[in-house]
mmCIF file of C-alpha atoms (C1' of nucleotides) in Angstrom:
data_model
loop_
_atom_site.group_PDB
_atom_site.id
_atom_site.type_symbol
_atom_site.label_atom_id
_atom_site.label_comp_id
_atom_site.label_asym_id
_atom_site.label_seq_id
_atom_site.Cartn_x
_atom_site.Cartn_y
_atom_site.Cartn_z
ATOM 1 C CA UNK U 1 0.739 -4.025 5.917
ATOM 2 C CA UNK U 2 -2.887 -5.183 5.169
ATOM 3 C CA UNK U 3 -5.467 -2.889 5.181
ATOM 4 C CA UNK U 4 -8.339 -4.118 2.008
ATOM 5 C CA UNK U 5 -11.308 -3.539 0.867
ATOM 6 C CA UNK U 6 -12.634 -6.179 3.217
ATOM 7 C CA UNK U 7 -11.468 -3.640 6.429
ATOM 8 C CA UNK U 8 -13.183 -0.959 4.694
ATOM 9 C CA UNK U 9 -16.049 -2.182 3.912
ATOM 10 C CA UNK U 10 -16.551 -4.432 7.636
ATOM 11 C CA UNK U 11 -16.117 -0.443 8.808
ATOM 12 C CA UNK U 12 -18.985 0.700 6.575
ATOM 13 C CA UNK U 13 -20.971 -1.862 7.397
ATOM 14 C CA UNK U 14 -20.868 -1.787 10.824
ATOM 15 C CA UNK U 15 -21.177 2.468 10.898
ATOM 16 C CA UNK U 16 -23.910 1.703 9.173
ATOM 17 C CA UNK U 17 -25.507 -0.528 11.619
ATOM 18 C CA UNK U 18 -24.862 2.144 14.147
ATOM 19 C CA UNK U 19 -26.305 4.944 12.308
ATOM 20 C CA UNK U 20 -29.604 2.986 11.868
ATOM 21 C CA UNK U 21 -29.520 1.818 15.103
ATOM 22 C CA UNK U 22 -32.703 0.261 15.324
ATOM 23 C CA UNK U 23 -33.860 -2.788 18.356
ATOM 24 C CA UNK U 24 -34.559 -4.545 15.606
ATOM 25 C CA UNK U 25 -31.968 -6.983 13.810
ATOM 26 C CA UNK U 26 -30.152 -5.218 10.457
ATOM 27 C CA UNK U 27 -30.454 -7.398 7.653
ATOM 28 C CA UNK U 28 -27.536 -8.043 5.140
ATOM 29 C CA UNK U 29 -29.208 -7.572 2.256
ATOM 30 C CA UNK U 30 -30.405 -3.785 3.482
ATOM 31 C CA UNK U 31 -26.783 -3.228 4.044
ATOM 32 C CA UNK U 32 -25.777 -4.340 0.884
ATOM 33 C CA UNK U 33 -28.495 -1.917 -0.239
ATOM 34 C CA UNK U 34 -27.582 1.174 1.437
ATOM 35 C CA UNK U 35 -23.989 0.809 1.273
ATOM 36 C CA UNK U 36 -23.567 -1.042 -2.508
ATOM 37 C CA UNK U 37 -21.619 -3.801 -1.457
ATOM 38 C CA UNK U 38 -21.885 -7.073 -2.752
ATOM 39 C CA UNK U 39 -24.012 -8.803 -0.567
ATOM 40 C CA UNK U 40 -22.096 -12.500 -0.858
ATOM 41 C CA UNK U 41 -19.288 -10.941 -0.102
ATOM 42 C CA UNK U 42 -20.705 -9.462 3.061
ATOM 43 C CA UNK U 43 -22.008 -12.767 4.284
ATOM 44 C CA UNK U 44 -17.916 -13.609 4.156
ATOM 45 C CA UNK U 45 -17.010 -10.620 5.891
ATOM 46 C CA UNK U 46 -19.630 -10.915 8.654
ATOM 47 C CA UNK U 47 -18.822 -15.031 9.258
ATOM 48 C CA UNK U 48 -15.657 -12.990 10.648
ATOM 49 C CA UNK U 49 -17.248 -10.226 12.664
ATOM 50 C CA UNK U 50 -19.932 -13.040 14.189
ATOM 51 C CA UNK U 51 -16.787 -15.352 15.388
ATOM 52 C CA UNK U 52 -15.005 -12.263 16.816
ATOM 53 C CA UNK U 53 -18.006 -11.632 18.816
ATOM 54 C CA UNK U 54 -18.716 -7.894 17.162
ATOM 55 C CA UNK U 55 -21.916 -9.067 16.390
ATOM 56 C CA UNK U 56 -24.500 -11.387 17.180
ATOM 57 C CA UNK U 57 -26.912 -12.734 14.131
ATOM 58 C CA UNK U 58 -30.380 -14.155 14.804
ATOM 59 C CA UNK U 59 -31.704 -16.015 11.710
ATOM 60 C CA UNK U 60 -35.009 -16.762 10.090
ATOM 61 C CA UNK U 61 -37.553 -14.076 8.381
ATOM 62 C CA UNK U 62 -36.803 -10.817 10.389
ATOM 63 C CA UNK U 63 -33.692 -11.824 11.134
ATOM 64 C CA UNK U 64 -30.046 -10.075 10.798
ATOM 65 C CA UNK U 65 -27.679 -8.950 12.693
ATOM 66 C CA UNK U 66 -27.155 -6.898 15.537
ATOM 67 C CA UNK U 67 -23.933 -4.941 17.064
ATOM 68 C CA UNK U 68 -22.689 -6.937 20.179
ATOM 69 C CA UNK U 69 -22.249 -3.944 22.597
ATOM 70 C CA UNK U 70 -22.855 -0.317 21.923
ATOM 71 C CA UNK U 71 -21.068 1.524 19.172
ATOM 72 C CA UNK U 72 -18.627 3.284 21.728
ATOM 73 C CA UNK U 73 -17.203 0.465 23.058
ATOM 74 C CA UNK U 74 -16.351 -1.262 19.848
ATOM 75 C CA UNK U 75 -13.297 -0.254 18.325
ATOM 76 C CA UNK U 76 -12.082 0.063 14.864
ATOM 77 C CA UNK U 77 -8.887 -2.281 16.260
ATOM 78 C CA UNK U 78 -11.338 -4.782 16.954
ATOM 79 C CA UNK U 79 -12.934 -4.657 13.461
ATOM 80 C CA UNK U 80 -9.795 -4.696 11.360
ATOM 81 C CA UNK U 81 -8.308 -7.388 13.348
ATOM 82 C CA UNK U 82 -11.316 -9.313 12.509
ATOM 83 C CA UNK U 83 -11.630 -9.092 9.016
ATOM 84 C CA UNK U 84 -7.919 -8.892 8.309
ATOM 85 C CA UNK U 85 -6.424 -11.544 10.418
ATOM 86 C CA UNK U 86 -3.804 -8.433 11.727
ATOM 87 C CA UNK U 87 -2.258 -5.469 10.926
ATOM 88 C CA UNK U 88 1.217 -6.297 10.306
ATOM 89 C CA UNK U 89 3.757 -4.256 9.069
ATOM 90 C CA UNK U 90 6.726 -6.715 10.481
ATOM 91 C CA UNK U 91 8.080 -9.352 7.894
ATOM 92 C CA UNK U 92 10.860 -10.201 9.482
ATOM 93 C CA UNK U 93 9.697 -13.629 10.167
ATOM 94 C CA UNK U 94 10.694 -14.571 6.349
ATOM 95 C CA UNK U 95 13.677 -12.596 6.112
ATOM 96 C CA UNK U 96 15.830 -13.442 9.301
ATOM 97 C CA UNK U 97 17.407 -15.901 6.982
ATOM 98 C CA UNK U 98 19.231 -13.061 4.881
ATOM 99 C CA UNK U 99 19.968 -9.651 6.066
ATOM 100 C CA UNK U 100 18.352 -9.417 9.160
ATOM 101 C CA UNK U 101 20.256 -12.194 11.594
ATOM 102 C CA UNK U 102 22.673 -9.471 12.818
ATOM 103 C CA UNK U 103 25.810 -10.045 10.789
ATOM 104 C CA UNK U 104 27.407 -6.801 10.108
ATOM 105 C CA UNK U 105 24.438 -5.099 9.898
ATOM 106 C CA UNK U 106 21.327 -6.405 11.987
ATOM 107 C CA UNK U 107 17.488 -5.856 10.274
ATOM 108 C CA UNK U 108 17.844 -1.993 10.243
ATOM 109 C CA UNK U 109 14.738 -1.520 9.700
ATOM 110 C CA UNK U 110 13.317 -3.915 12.049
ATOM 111 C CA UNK U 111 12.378 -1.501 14.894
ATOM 112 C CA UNK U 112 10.824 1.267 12.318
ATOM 113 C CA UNK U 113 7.968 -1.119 10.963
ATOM 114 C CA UNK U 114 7.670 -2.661 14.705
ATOM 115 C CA UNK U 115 6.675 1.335 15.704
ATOM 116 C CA UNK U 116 4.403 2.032 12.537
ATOM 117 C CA UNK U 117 2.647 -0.859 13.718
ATOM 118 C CA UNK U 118 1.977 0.671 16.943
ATOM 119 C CA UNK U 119 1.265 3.484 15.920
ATOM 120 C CA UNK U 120 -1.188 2.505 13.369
ATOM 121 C CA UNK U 121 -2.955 0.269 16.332
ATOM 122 C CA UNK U 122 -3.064 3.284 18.670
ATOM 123 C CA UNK U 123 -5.199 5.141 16.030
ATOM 124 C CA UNK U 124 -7.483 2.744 15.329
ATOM 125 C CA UNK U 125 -7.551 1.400 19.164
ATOM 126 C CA UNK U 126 -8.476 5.290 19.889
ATOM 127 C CA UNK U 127 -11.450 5.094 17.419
ATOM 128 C CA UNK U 128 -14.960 3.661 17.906
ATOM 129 C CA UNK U 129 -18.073 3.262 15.540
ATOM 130 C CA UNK U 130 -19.727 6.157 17.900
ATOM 131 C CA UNK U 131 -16.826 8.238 16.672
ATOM 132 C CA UNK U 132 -17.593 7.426 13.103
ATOM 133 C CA UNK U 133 -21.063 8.205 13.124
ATOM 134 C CA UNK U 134 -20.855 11.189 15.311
ATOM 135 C CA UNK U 135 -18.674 12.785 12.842
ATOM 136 C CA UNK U 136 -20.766 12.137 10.040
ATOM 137 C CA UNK U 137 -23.953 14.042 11.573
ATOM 138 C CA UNK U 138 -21.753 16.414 12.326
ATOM 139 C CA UNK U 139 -20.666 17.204 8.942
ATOM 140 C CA UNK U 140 -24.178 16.751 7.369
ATOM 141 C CA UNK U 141 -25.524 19.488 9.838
ATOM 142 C CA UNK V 1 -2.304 1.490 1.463
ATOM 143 C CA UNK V 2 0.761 0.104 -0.024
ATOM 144 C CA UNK V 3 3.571 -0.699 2.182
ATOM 145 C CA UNK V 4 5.294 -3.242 0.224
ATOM 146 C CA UNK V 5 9.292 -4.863 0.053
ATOM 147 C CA UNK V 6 10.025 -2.310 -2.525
ATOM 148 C CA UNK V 7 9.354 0.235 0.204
ATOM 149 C CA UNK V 8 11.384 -1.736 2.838
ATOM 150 C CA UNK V 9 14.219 -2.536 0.897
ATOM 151 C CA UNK V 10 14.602 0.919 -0.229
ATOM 152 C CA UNK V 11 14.788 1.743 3.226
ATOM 153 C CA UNK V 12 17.101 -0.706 4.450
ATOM 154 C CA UNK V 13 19.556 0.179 1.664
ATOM 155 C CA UNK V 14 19.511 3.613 2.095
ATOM 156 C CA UNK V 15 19.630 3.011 5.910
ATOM 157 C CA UNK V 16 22.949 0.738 5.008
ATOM 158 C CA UNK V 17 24.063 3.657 2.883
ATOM 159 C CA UNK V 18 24.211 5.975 5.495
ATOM 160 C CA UNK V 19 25.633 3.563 8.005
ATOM 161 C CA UNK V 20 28.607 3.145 5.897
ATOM 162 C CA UNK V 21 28.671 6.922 4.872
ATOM 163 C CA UNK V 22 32.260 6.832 3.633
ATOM 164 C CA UNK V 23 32.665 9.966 0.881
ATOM 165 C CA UNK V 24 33.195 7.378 -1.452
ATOM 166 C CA UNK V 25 30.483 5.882 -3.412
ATOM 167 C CA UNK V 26 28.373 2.542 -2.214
ATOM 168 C CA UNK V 27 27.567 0.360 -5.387
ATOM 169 C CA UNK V 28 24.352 -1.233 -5.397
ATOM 170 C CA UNK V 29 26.894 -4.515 -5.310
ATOM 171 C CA UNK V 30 27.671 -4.040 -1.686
ATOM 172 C CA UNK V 31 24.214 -3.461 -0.852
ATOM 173 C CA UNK V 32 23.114 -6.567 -2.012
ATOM 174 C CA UNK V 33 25.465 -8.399 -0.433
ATOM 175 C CA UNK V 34 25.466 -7.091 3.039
ATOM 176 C CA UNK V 35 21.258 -6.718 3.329
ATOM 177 C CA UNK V 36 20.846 -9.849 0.964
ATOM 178 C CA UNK V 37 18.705 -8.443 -1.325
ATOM 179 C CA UNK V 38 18.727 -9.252 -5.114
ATOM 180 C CA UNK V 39 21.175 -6.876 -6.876
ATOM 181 C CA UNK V 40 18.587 -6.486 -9.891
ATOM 182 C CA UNK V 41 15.493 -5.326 -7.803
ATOM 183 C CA UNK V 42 17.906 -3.574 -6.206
ATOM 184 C CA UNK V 43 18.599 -1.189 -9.440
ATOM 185 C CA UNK V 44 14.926 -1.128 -10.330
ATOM 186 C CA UNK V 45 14.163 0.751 -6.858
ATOM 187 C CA UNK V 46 17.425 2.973 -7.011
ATOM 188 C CA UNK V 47 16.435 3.875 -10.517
ATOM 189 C CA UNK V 48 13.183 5.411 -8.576
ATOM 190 C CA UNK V 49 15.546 7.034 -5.860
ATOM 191 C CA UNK V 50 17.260 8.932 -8.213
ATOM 192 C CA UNK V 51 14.189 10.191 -10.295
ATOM 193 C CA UNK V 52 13.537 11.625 -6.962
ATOM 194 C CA UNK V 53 16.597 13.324 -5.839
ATOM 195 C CA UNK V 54 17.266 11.242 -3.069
ATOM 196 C CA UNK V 55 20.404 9.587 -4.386
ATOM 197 C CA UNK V 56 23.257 10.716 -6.788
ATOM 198 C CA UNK V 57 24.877 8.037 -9.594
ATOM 199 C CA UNK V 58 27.866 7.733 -10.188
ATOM 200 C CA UNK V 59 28.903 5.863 -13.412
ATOM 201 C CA UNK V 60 32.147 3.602 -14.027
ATOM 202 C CA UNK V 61 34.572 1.696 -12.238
ATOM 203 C CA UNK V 62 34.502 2.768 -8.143
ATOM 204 C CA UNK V 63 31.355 4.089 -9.373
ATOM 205 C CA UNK V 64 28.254 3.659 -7.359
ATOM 206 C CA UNK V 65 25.242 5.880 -5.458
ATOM 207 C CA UNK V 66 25.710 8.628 -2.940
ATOM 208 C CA UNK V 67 23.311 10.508 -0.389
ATOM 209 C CA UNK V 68 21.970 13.643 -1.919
ATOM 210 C CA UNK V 69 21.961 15.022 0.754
ATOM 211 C CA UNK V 70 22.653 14.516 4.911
ATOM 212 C CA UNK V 71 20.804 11.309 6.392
ATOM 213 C CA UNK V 72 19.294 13.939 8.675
ATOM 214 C CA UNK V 73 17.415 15.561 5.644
ATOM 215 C CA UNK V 74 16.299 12.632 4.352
ATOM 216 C CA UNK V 75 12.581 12.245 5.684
ATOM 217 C CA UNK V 76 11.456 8.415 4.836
ATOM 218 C CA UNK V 77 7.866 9.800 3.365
ATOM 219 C CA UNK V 78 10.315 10.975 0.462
ATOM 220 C CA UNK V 79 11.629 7.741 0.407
ATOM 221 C CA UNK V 80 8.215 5.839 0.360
ATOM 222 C CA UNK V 81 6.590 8.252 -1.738
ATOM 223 C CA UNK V 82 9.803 7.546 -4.151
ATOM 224 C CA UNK V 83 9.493 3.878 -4.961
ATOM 225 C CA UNK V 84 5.815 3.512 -4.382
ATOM 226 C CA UNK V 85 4.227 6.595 -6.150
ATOM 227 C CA UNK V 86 2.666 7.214 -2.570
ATOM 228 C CA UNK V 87 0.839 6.398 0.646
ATOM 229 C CA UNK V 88 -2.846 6.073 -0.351
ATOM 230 C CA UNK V 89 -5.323 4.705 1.616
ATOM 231 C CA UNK V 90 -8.309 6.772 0.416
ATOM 232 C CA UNK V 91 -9.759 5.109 -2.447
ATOM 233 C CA UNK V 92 -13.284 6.684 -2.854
ATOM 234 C CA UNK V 93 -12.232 8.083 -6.179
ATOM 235 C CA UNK V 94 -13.683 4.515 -7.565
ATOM 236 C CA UNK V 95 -16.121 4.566 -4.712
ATOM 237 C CA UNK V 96 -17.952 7.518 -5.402
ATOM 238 C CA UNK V 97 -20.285 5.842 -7.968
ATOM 239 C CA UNK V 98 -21.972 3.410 -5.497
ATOM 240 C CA UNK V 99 -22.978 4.554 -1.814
ATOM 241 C CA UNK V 100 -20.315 7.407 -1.462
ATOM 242 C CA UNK V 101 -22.095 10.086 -2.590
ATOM 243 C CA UNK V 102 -23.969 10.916 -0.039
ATOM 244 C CA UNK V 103 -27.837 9.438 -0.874
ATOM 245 C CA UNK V 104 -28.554 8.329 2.896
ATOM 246 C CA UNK V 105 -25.224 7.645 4.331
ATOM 247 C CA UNK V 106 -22.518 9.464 2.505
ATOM 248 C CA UNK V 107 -19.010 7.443 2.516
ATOM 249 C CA UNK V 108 -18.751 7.241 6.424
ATOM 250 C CA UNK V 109 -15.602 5.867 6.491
ATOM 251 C CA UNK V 110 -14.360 8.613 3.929
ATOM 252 C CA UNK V 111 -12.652 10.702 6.716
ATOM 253 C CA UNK V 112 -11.101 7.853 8.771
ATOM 254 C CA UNK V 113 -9.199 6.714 5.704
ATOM 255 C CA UNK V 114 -7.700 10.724 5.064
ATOM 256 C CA UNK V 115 -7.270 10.798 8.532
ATOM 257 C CA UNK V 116 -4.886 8.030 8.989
ATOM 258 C CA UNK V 117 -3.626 9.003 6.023
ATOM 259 C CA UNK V 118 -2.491 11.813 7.509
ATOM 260 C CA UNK V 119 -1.387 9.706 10.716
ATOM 261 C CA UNK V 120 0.864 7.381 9.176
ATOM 262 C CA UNK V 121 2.293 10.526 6.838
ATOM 263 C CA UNK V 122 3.123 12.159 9.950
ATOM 264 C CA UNK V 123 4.831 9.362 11.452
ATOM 265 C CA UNK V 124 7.053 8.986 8.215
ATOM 266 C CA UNK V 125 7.892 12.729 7.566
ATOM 267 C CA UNK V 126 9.120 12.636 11.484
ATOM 268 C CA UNK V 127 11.847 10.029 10.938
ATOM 269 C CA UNK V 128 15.197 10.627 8.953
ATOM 270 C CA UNK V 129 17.611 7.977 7.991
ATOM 271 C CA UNK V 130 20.017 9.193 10.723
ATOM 272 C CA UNK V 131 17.072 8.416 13.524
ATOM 273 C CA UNK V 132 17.151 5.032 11.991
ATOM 274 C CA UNK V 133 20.797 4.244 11.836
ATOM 275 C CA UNK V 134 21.427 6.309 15.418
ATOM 276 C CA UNK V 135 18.804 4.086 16.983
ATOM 277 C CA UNK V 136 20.140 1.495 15.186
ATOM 278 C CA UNK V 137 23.805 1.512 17.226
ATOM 279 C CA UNK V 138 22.364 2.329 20.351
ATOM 280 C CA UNK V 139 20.783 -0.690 20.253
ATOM 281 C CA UNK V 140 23.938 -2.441 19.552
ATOM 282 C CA UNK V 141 25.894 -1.080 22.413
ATOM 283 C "C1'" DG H 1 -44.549 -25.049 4.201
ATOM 284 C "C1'" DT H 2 -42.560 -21.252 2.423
ATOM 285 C "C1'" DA H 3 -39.958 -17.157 2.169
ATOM 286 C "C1'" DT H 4 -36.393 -14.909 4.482
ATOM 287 C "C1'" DA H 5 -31.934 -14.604 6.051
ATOM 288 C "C1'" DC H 6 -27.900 -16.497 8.067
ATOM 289 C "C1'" DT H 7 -23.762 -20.259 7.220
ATOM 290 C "C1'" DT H 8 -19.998 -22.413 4.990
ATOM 291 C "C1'" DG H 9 -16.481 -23.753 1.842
ATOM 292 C "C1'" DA H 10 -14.640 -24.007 -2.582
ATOM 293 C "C1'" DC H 11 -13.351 -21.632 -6.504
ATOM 294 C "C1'" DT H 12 -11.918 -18.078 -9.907
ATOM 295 C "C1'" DG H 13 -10.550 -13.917 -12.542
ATOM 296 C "C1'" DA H 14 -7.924 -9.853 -12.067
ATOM 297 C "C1'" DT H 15 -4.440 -7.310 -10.207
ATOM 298 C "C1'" DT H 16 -0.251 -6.493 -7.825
ATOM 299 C "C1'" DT H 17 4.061 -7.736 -6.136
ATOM 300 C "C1'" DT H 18 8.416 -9.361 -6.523
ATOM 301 C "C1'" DG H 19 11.344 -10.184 -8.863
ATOM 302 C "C1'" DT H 20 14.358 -12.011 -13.500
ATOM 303 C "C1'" DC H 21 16.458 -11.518 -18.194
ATOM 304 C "C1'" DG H 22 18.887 -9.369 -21.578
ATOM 305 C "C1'" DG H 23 20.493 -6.026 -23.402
ATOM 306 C "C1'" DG H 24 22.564 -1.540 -23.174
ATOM 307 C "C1'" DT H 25 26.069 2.958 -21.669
ATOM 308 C "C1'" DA H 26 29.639 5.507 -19.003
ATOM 309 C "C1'" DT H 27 34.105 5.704 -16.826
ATOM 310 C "C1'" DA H 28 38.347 4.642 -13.913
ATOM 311 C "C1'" DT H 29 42.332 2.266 -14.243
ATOM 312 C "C1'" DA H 30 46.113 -0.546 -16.071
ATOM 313 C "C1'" DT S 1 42.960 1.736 -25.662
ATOM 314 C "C1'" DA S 2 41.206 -2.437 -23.613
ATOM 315 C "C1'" DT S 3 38.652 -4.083 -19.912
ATOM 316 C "C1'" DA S 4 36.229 -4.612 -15.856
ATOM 317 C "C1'" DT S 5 33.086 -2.333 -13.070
ATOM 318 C "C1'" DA S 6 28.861 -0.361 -12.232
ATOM 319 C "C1'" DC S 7 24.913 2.208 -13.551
ATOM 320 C "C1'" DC S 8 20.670 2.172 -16.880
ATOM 321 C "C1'" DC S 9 16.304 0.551 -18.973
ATOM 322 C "C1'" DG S 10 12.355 -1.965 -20.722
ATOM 323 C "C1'" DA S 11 10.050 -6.233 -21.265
ATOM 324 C "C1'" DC S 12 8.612 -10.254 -19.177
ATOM 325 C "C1'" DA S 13 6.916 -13.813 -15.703
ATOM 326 C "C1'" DA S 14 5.988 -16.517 -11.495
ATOM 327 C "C1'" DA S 15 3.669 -16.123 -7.254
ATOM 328 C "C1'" DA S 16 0.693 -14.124 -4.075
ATOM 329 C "C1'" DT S 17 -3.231 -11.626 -2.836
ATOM 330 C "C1'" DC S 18 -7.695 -9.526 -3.438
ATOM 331 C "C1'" DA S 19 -12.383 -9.111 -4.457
ATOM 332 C "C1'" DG S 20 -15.976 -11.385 -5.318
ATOM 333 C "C1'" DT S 21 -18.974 -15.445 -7.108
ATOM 334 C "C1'" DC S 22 -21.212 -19.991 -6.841
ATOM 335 C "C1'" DA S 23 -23.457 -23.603 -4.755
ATOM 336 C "C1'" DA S 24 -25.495 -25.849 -1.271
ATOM 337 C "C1'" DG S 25 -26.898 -25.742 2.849
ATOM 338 C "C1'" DT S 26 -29.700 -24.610 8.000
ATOM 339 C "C1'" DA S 27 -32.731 -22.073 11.169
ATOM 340 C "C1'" DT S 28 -36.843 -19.458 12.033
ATOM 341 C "C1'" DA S 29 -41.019 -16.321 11.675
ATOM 342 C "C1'" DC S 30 -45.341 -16.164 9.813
#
DNA sequence: GTATACTTGACTGATTTTGTCGGGTATATA
DNA sequence: TATATACCCGACAAAATCAGTCAAGTATAC
C-alpha cells in the first residue's frame, strides 16, 4: 500500500489552509513557512490537488490558493487519492502469473488485501479537513 | 506504513500451511512450489516467523516448519509485526524538529496517522489464519 | 515593469524492497 | 556411516520508489 510523505504532507497542507481560513488566497510559500515543508516540493504536490479540483489557485502578487469547497465536504479519500495516484493494497495484477491463477491453491490472500483496502478507504472516506482541524482546537483548549 | 511482499508472502505461506495442516511438517520446498514464490526469500521471512514464535523448525530429512500453534490463534498483526518489525504510520519522531511541535499549528495530522494506526491494527488482530483459509473454501464451493 | 506566485517537466541522491549467492548445520533413512 | 534433505545465516546487489531539487517558464497585481 502507498501512503508517503507526499499524502501526509498534501493533509497538512490543506488542514492548514482550513485552520487559517482566510477569503483571501493562501500562498505556498506561507505554507511552506508554517508547516516546514519544502516549498518546491509543494508546488508538485499542489499541481495534483489543483487537477483534482481540491483547490483552485489564482496567480500573480496576492495570489495562492484557495480550498475548492468548504473543509467538511472535502475528504481525506479525496486528498490521498490525489497525491498518491490510489491506495492499493491489491498486487495481484503482477502475480496472477504464479500462485494466484487458482491451481491447487487460488491467491489466498487475495480477498484479505481486497478488504484492508476497504477498510482503509472507509476511514479516510469518513474523515474531512473540518474533522482535522476541529480536533486540533479541541486539544489545544 | 509498510505493507510490503515480505508481509504478503508470509501470509500466503502460512495461509498454505494451514490449508494443508497435515501433522507432518511442510518444508519451505512445497511452499515455494505451490504459491510460486522463491524458495530463498522464502527462508529469509520464515527465519523471522520463528524468532517470533509463530512457526516451529524442524531440522533433517522430512524435516520442515509447523504451526505453533492452532490457525485460529494465529492473529495476522503477529504475523505482520513478525517479518516487518511493525505497522507504523506515525512518523513524527523525525518530524518533531520542523512544524510538529506545536509553534502555531502543532502536527495536525499527528492524530489521524495514530488513529489509523490503530484502524488498520484492529482490522489485522481480528483475522486468524483459519478466517482466511475458511473463507478461502467457501469461496471455492 | 517588476515582484510575486503559480506551472511544468526533468533529474537525482538516498533509501527500501526484493530478492540472490554461498556457504554452513542438523537429522532421517538406507 | 554415507547421503540427501531441509533448515540456518550473513553478505551482497539489482530494481523500484521516495523525497526533493533545478531550471525555466507564465500570469497578474501594483
Amino acid at each position: 500500500m502507498k501512503l508517503t510523505s507526499k499524502g501526509r504532507y498534501a493533509v497538512m497542507a490543506l488542514a492548514d489552509m482550513a485552520q487559517f481560513n482566510n477569503v483571501s488566497p493562501v500562498s505556498l510559500r506561507d505554507i511552506s513557512l508554517r508547516q516546514g515543508i519544502s516549498l518546491v516540493f509543494l508546488e508538485q504536490i499542489f499541481s495534483k490537488l489543483k487537477k483534482n479540483e481540491i483547490v483552485k489557485s489564482i496567480r500573480g502578487t496576492q495570489g495562492g490558493y484557495v480550498l475548492n469547497g468548504s473543509p467538511s465536504q472535502i475528504k481525506l479519500t479525496k486528498i490521498l487519492n490525489a497525491v498518491n495516484e490510489e491506495v492499493k493494497t491489491l498486487q495481484c495484477k503482477k502475480e496472477i502469473k504464479k500462485g494466484c491463477n487458482g491451481k491447487l491453491t487460488k491467491c489466498i490472500t487475495h480477498n484479505l488485501w481486497y478488504e484492508l483496502e476497504v477498510h482503509i478507504n472507509d476511514f479516510f472516506e469518513k474523515k474531512s479537513l473540518q474533522d482535522l482541524i476541529k480536533k486540533n482546537t479541541e486539544q489545544r483548549i
